PDB file of C-alpha atoms in Angstrom:
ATOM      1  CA  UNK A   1     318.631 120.020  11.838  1.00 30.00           C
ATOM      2  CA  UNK A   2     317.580 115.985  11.169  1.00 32.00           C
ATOM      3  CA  UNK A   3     315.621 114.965   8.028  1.00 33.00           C
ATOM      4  CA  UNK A   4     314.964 111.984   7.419  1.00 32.00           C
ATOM      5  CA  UNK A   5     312.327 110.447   4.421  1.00 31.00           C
ATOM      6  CA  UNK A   6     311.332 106.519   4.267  1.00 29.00           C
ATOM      7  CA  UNK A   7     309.092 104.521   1.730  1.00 29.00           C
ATOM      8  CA  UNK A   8     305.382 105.241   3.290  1.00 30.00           C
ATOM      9  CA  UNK A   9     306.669 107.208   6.574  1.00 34.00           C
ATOM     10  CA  UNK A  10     308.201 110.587   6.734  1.00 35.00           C
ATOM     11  CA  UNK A  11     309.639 112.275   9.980  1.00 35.00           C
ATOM     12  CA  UNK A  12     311.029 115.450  10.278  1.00 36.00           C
ATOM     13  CA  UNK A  13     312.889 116.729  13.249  1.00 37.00           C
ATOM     14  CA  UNK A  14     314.507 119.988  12.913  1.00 36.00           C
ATOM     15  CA  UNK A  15     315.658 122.005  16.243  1.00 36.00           C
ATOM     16  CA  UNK A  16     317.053 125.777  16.148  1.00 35.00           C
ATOM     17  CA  UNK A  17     319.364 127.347  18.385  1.00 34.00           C
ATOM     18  CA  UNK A  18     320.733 130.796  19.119  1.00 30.00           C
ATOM     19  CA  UNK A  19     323.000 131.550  15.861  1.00 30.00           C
ATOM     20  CA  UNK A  20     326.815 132.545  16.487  1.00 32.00           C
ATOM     21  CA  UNK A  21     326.813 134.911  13.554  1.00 29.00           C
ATOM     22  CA  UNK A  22     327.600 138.221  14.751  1.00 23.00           C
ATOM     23  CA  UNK A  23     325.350 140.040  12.228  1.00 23.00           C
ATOM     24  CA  UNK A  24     322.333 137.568  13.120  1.00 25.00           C
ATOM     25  CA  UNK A  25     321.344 136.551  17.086  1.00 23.00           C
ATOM     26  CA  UNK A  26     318.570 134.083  15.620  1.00 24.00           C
ATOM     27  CA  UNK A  27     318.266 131.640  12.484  1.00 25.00           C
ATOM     28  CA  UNK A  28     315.858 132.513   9.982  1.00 28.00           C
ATOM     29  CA  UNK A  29     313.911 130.380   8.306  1.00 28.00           C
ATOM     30  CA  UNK A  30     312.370 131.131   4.845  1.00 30.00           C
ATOM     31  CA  UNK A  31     314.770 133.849   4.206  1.00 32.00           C
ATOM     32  CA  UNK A  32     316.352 135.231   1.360  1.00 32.00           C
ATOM     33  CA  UNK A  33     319.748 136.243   3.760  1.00 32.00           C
ATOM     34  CA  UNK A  34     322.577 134.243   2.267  1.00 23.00           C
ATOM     35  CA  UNK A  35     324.311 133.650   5.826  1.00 25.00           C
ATOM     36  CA  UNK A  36     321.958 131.637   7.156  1.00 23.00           C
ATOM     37  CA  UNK A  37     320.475 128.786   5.922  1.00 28.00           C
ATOM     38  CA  UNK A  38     317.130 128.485   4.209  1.00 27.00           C
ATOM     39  CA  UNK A  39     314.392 126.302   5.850  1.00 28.00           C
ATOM     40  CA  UNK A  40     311.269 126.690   3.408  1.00 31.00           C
ATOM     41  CA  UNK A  41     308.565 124.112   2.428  1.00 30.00           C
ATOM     42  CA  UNK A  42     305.759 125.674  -0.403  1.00 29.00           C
ATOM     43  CA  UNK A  43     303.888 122.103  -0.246  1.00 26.00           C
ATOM     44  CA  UNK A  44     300.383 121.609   1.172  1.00 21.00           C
ATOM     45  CA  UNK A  45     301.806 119.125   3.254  1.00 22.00           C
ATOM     46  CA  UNK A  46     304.415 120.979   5.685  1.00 24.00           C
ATOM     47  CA  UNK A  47     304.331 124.125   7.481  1.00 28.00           C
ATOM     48  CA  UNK A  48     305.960 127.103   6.890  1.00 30.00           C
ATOM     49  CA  UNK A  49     308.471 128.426   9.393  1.00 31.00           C
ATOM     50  CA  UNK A  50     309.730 131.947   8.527  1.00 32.00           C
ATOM     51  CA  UNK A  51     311.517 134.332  11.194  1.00 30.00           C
ATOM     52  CA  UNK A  52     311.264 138.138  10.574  1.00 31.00           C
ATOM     53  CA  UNK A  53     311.870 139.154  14.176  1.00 29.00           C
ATOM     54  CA  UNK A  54     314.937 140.126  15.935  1.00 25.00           C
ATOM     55  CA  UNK A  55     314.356 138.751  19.208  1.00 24.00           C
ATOM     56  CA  UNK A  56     311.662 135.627  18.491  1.00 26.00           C
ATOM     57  CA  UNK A  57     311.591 133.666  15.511  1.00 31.00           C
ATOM     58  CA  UNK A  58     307.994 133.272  13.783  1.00 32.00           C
ATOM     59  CA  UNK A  59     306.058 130.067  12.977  1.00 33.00           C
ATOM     60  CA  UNK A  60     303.658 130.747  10.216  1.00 33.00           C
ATOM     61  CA  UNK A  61     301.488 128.296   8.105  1.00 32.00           C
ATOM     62  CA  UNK A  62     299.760 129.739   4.819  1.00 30.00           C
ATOM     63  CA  UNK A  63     297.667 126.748   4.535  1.00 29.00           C
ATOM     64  CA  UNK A  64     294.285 126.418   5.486  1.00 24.00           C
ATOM     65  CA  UNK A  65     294.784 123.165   7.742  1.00 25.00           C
ATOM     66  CA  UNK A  66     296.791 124.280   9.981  1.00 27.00           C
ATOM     67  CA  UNK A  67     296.977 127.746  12.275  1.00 29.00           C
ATOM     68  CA  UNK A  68     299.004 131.077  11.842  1.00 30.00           C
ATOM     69  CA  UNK A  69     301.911 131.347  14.788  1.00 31.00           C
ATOM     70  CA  UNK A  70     303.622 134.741  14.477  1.00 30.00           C
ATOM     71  CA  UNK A  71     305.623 136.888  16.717  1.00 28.00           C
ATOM     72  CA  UNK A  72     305.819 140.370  16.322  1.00 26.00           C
ATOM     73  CA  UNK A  73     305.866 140.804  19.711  1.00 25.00           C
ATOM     74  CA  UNK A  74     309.400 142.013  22.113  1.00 20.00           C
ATOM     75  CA  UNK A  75     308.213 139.801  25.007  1.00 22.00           C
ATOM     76  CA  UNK A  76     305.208 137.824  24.248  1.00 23.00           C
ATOM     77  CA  UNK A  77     304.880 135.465  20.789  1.00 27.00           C
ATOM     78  CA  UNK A  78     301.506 136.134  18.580  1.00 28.00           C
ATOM     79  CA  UNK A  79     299.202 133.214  17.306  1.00 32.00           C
ATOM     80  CA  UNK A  80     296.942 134.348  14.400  1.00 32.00           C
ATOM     81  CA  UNK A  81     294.699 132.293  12.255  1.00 31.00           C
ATOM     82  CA  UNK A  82     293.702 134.012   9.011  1.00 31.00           C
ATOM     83  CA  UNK A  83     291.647 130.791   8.170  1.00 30.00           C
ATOM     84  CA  UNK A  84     288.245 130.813   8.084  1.00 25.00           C
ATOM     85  CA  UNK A  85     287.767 127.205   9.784  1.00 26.00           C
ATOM     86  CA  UNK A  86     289.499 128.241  13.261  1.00 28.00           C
ATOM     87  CA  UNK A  87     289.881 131.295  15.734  1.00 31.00           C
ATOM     88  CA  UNK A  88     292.310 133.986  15.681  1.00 32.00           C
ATOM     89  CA  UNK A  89     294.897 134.198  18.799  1.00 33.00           C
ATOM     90  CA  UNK A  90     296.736 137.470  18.594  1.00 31.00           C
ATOM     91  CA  UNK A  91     298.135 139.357  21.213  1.00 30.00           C
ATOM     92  CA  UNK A  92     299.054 143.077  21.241  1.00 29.00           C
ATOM     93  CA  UNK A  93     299.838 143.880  24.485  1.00 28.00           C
ATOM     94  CA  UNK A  94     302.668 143.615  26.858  1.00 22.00           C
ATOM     95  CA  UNK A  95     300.874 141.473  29.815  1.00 22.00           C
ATOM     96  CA  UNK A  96     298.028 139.513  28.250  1.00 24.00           C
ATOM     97  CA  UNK A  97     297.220 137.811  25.391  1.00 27.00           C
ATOM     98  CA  UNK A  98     294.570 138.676  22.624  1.00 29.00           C
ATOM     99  CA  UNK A  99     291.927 135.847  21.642  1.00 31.00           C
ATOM    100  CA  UNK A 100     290.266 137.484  18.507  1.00 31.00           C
ATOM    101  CA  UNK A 101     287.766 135.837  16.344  1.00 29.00           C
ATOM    102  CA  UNK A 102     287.069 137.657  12.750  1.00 28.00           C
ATOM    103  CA  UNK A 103     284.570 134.536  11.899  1.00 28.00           C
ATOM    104  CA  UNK A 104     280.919 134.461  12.100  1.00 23.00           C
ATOM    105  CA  UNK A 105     281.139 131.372  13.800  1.00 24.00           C
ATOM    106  CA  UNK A 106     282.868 132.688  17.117  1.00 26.00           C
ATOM    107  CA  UNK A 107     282.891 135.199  19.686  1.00 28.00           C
ATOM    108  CA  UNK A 108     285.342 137.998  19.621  1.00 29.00           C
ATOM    109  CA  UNK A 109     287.713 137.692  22.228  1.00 32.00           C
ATOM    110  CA  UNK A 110     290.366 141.001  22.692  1.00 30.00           C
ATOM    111  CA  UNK A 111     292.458 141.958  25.263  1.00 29.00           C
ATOM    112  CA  UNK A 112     293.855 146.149  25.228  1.00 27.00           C
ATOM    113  CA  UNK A 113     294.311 146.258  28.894  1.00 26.00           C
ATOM    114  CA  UNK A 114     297.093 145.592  30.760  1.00 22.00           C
ATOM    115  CA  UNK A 115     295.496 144.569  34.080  1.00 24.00           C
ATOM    116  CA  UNK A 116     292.801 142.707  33.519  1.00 26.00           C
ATOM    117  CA  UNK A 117     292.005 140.567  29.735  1.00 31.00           C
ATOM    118  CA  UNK A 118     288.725 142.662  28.220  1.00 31.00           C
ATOM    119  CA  UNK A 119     286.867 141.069  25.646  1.00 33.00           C
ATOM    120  CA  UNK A 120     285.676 143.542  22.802  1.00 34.00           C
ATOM    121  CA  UNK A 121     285.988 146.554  25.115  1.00 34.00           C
ATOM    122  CA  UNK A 122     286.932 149.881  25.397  1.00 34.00           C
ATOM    123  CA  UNK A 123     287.010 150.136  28.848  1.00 33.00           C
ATOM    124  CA  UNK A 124     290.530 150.134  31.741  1.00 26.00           C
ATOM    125  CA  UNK A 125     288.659 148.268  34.295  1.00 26.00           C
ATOM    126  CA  UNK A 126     286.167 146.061  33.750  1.00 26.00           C
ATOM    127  CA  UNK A 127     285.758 143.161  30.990  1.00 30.00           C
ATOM    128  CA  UNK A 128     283.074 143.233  28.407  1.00 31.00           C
ATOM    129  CA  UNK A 129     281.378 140.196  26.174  1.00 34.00           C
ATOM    130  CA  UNK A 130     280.485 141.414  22.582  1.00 34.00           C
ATOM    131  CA  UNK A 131     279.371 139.564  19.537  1.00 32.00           C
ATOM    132  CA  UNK A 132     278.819 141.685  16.689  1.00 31.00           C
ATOM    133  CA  UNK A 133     277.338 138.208  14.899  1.00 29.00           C
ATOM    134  CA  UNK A 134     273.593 138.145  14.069  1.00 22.00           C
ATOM    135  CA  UNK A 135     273.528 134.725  15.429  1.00 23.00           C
ATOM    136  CA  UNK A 136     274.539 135.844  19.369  1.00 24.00           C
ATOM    137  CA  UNK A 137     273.835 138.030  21.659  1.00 26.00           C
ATOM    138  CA  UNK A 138     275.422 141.200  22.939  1.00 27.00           C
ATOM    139  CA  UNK A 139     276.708 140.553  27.081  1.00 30.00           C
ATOM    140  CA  UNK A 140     278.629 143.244  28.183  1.00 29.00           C
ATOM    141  CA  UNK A 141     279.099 143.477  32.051  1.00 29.00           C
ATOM    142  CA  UNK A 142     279.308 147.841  33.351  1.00 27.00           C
ATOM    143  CA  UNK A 143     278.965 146.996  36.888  1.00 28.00           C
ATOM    144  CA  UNK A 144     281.944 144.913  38.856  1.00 31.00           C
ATOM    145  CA  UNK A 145     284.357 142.536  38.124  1.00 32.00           C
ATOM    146  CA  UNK A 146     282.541 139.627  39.014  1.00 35.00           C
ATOM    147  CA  UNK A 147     282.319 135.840  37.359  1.00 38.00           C
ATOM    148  CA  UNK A 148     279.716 135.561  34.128  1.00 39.00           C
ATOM    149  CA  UNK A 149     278.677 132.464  32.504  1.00 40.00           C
ATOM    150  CA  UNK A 150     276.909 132.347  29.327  1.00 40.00           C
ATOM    151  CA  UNK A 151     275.945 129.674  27.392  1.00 41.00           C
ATOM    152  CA  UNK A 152     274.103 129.866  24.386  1.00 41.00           C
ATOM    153  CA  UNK A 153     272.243 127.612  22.314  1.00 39.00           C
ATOM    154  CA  UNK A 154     271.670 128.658  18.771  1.00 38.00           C
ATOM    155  CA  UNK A 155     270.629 125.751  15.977  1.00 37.00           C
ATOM    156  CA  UNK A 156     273.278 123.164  16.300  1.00 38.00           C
ATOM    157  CA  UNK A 157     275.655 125.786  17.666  1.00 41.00           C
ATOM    158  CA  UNK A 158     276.502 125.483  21.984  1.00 42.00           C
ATOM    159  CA  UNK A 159     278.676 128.581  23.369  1.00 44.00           C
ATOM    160  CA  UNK A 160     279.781 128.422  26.870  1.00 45.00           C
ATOM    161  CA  UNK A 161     282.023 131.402  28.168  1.00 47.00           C
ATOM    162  CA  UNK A 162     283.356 132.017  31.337  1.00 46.00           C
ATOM    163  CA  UNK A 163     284.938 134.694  32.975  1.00 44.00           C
ATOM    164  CA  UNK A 164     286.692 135.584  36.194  1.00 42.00           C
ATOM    165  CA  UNK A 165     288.849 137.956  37.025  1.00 39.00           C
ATOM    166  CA  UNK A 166     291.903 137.126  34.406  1.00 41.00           C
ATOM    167  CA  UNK A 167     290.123 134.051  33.934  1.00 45.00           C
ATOM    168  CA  UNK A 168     288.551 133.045  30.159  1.00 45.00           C
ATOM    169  CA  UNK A 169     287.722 129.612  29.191  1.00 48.00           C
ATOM    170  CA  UNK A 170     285.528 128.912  25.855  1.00 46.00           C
ATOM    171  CA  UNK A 171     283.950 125.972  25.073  1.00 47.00           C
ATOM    172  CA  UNK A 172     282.401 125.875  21.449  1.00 46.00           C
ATOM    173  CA  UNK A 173     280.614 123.025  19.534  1.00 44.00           C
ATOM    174  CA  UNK A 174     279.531 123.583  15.902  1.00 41.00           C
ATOM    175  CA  UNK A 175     278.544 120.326  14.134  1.00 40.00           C
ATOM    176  CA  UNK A 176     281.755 118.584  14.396  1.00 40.00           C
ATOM    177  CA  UNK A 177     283.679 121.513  15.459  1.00 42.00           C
ATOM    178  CA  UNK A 178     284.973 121.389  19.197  1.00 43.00           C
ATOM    179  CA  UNK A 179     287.153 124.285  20.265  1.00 45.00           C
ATOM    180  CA  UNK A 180     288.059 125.102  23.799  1.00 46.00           C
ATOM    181  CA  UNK A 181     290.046 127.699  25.214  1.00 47.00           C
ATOM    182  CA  UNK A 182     291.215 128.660  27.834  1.00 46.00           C
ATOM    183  CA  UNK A 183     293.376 131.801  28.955  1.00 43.00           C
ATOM    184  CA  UNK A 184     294.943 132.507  32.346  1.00 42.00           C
ATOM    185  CA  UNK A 185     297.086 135.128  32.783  1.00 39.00           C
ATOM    186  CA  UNK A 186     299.475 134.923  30.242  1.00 38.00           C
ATOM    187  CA  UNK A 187     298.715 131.438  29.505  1.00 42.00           C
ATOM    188  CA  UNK A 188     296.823 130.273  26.251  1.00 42.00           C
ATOM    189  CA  UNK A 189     295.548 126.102  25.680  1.00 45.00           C
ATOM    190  CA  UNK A 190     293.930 125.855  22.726  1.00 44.00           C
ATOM    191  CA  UNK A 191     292.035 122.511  21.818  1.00 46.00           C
ATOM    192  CA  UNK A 192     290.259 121.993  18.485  1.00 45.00           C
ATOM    193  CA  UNK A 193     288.405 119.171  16.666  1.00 43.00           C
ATOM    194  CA  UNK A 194     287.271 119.075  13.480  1.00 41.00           C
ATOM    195  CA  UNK A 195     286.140 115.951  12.059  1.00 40.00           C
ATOM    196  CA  UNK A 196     290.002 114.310  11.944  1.00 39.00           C
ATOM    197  CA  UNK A 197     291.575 117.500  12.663  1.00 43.00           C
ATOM    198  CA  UNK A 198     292.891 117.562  16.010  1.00 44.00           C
ATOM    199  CA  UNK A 199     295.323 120.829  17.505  1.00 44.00           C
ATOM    200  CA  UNK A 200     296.490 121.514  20.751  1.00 46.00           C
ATOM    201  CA  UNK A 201     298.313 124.850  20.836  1.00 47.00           C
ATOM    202  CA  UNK A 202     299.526 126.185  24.521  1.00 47.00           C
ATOM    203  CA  UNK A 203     301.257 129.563  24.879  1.00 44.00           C
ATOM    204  CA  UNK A 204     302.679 130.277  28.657  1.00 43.00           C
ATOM    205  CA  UNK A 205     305.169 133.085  28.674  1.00 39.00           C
ATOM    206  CA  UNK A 206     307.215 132.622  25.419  1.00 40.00           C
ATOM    207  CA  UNK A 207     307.193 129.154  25.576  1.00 44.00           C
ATOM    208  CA  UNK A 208     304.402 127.538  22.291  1.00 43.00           C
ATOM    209  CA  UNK A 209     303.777 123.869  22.123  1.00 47.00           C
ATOM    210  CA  UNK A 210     301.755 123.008  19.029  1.00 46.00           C
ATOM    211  CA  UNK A 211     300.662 119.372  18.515  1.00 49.00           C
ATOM    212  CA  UNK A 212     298.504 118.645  14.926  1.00 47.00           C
ATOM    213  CA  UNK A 213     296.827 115.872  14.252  1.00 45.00           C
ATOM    214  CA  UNK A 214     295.139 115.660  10.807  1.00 43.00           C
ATOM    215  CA  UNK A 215     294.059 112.328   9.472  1.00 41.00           C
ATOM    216  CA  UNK A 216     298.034 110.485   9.122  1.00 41.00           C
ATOM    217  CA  UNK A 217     299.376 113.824   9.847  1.00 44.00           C
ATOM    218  CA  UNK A 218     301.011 114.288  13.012  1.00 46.00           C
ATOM    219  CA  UNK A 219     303.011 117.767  13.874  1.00 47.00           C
ATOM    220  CA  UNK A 220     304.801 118.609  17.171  1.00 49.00           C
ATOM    221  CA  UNK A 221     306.365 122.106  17.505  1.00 49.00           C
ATOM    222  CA  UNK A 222     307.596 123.676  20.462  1.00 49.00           C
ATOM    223  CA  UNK A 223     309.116 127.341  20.592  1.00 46.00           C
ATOM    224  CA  UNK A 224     310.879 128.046  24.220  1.00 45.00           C
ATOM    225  CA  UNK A 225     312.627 131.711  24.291  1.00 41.00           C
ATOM    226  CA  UNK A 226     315.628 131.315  20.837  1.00 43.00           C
ATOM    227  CA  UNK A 227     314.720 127.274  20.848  1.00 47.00           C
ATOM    228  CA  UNK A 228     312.652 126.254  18.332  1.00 46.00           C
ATOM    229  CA  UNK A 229     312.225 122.123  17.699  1.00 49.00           C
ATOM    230  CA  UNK A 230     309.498 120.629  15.333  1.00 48.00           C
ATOM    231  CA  UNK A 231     308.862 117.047  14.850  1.00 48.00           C
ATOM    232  CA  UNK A 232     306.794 115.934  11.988  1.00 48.00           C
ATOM    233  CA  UNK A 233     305.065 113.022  11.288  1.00 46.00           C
ATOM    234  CA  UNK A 234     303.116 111.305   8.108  1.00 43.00           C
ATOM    235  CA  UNK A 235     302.671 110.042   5.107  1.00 41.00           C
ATOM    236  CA  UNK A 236     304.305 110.549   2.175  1.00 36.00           C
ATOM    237  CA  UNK A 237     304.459 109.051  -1.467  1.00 33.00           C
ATOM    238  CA  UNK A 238     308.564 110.069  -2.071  1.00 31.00           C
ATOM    239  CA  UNK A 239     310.984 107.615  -2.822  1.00 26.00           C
ATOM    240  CA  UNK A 240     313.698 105.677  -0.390  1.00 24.00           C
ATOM    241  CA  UNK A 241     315.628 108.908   0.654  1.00 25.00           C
ATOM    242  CA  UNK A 242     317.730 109.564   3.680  1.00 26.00           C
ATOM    243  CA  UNK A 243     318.730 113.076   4.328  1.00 26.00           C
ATOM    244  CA  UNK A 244     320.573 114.729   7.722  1.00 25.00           C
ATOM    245  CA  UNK A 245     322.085 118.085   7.743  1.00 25.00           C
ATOM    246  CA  UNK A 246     323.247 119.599  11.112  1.00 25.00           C
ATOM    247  CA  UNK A 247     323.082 123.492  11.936  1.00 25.00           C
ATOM    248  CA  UNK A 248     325.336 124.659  14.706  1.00 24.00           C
TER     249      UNK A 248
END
């Protein structure tokens, strides 16, 4: 674990590896355990990593610029947003990821099947399109698994979904709000733009790469099976300070 704080630059590079405790198999981070060492940040400015699992260590952020990445999961890793401003990514299920949207913004995107990803649906075999939002309309396909396109136009709101087979790409635009996603399979890219906010979050397997770009903020955090590695990047107003502590 590198820290390391200059006059108007600050960049953070913290990695963590499998632990050699006996009691523990992974670090935590933001924990009150007093084997392992503590890793918490309460500012506005830095995310908050905290690990409650036993097999994957969680990523979570409690502010509202940045997403929710949480793992409560055995084989695949969960990525929530409890923000108003961006969409929730949660999965539940043991083969394909959940893309669920609690906003009134966004379409409601759920997967409870384990062959093929259903969107607000009920059903074993074939995928629906619900919005429960008084701005969009209902599409929900009964008949076959076959490819739907819908794009809809509502104010200064543009919608585009596609789907087929395990196929589901998004496309949003809201003002100054792009958001696209895009799920194959097991595989999540998330790309968002908000004014200056810029995050690209990919999920394949259990391997999360986050990059965050927010005005002079710049945040890189990958999470590959026990490996977790963050690199941060801005600002900051602190004083001449060079820190390092390593974790083995």
């Amino acid at each position: 674990m590198q820290a390391k704080v200059r006059d108007n630059s600050y960049i953070s590079v913290t990695t963590l590896q499998q632990s050699h405790s006996a009691q523990r198999q992974f670090l935590h981070l933001c924990d009150n355990s007093l084997q392992i060492p503590h890793l918490c940040d309460n500012s506005s400015q830095f995310l908050h990593l905290c690990d409650n699992s036993s097999q994957f260590p969680h990523l979570c952020d409690n502010s509202s610029q940045f997403l929710h990445l949480c793992d409560n999961s055995l084989q695949i890793l969960h990525l929530c947003d409890n923000s108003s401003r961006f969409p929730h990514l949660c999965d539940n299920s043991s083969q394909f990821l959940h893309l669920c949207d609690n906003s009134s913004q966004f379409l409601h995107l759920c997967d409870n099947s384990l062959q093929i990803p259903h969107l607000c649906d009920n059903s074993s075999r074939f995928p629906h399109l619900c919005d429960n939002s008084s701005q969009f309309l209902h599409l929900c396909d009964n008949l076959h698994n076959s490819y739907i396109s819908v794009t809809t136009l509502h104010n200064s709101y543009i919608s585009v979904t596609t789907l087929h087979n395990s196929h589901i790409s998004v496309t949003t635009l809201h003002n100054s709000y792009i958001s696209v996603t895009t799920l194959y399979k097991s595989y999540i890219s998330v790309t968002t733009l908000h004014n200056s906010y810029i995050s690209v979050t990919t999920l394949h397997n259990s391997y999360i790469s986050v990059t965050t770009l927010h005005n002079s903020y710049i945040s890189v955090t990958t999470l590959h099976n026990s490996h977790i590695s963050v690199t941060t990047l801005y600002k900051s107003h602190s004083a001449n300070m060079t820190e390092t502590t390593e974790v083995s």
